[in-house]
Coordinates of C-alpha atoms and ligand atoms in Angstrom, one line a residue:
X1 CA 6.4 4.1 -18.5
X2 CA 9.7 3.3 -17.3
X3 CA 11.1 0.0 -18.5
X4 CA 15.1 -0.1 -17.5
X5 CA 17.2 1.6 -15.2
X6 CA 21.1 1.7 -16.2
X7 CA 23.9 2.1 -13.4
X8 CA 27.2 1.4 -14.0
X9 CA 29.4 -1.0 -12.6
X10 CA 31.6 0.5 -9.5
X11 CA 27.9 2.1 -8.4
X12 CA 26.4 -2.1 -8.2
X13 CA 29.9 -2.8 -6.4
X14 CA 29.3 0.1 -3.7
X15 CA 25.7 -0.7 -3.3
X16 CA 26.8 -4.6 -3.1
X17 CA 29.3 -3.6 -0.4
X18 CA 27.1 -1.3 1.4
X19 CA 24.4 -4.3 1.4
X20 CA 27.3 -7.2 3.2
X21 CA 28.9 -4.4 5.9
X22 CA 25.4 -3.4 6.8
X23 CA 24.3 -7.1 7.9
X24 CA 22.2 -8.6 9.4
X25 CA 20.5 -5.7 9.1
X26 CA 18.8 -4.4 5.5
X27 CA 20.7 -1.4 4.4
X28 CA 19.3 1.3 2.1
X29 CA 20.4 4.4 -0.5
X30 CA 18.2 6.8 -3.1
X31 CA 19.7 6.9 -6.5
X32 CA 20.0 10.3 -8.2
X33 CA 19.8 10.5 -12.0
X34 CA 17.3 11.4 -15.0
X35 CA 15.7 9.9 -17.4
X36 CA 17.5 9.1 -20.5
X37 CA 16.9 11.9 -23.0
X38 CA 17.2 8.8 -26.0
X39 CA 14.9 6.5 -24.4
X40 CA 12.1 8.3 -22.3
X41 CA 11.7 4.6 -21.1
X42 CA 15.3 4.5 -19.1
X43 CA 16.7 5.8 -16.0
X44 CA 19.9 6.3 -15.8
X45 CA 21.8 6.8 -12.6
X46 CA 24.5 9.1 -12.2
X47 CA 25.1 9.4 -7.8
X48 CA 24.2 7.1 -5.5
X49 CA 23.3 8.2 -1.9
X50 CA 23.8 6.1 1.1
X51 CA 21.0 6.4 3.7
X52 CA 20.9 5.3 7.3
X53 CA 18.4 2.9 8.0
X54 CA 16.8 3.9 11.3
X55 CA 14.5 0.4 11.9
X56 CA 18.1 -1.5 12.3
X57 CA 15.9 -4.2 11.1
X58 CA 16.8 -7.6 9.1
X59 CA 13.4 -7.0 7.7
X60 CA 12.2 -3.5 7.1
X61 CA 14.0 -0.1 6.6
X62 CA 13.2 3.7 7.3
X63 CA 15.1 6.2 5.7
X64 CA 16.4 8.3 8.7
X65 CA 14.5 11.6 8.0
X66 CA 17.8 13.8 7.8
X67 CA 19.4 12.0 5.3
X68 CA 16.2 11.9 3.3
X69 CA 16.5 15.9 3.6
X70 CA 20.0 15.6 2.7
X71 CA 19.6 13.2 -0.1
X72 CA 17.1 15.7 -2.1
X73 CA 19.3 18.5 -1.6
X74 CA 22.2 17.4 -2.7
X75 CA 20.3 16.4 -5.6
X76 CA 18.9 19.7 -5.8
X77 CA 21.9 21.2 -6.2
X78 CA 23.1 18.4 -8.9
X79 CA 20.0 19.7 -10.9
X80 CA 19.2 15.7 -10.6
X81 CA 16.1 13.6 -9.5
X82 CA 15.8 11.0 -7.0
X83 CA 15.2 8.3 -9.4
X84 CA 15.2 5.3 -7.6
X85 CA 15.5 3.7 -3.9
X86 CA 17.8 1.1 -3.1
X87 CA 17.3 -1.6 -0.2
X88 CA 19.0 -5.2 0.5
X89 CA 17.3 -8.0 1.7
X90 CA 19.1 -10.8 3.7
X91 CA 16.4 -13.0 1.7
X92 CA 15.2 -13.6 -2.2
X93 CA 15.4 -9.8 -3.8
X94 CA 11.5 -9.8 -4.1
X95 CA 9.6 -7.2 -2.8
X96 CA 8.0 -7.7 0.4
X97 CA 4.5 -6.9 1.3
X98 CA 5.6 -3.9 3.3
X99 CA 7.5 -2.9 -0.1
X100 CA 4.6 -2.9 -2.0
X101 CA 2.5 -0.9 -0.2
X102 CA 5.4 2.3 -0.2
X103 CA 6.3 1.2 -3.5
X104 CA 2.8 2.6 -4.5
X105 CA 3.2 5.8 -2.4
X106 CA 6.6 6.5 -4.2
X107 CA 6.3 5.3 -7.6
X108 CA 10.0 5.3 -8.5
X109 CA 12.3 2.6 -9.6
X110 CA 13.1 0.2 -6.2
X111 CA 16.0 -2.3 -6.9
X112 CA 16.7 -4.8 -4.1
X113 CA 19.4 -6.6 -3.8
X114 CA 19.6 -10.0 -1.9
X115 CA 22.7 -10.5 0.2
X116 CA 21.5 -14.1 0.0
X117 CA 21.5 -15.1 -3.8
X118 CA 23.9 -12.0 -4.9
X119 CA 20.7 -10.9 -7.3
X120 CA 19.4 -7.5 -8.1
X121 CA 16.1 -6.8 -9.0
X122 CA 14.4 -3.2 -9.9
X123 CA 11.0 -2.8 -10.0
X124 CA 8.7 -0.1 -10.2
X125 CA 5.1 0.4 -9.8
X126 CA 3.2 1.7 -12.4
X127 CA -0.5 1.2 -12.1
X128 CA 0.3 -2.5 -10.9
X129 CA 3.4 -4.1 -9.7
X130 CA 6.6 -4.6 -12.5
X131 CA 9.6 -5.6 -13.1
X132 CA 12.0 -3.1 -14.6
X133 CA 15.3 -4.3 -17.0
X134 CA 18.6 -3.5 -14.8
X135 CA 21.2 -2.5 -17.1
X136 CA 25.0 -2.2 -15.8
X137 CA 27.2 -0.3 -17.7
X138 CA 31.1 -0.4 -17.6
Ligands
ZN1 ZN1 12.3 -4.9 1.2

């Protein structure tokens, strides 16, 4: 069961700024990492791979399928997972009902951030919806 994901700081700053220069639309990235060989219950993320998102929507995104293909080989070659899937919302940083439902077909960590109230939320889905402790690292 996965209970935290740690990033550090610069990675929260690049994901923050690839959030407000991709407005109004929602912008997205995967996160590459492992688990933390200490504490089986942590993530820890070590690259962070920006992703187009092909719906150029204010509400939804769509990984454009060749940087998807991309993504997982260059974390292939990293000998690294894709751990996690980052999107902004120009809204509260809650999933959304279309969230939920691909949250359950890809049950790795999603952290939203809102371009609205500056907050990031993870959250993973386990069985049922929840909420997973983000940890920022220096
Ligand atoms: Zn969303």
């Amino acid at each position: 069961m996965v209970s935290s994901i740690r990033l550090n700081g610069d990675k929260v700053e690049s994901l923050t700024s690839l959030a407000k220069d991709s407005l109004p639309w929602e912008s997205c990235a995967l996160l590459l990492g492992e688990t933390s060989t200490e504490n089986l219950d942590e993530i820890i993320v070590s690259d962070v791979i920006t992703v187009k998102n092909s719906d150029s929507s204010p509400v939804t995104f769509s990984i454009d399928p060749d940087d998807l293909i991309n993504a997982y080989q260059v974390s292939e070659a990293r000998n690294l997972q894709v751990v996690g899937i980052f999107h902004s919302h120009p809204a509260e940083p809650f999933p959304s009902s279309t969230d939920k439902k691909y949250m359950k077909i890809n049950p790795v960590v999603w952290l939203i951030y809102s371009t609205v109230t500056n907050e990031s939320r993870a959250y993973i889905f386990e069985d049922k919806l929840k909420e997973v402790e983000l940890r920022v690292t220096v």
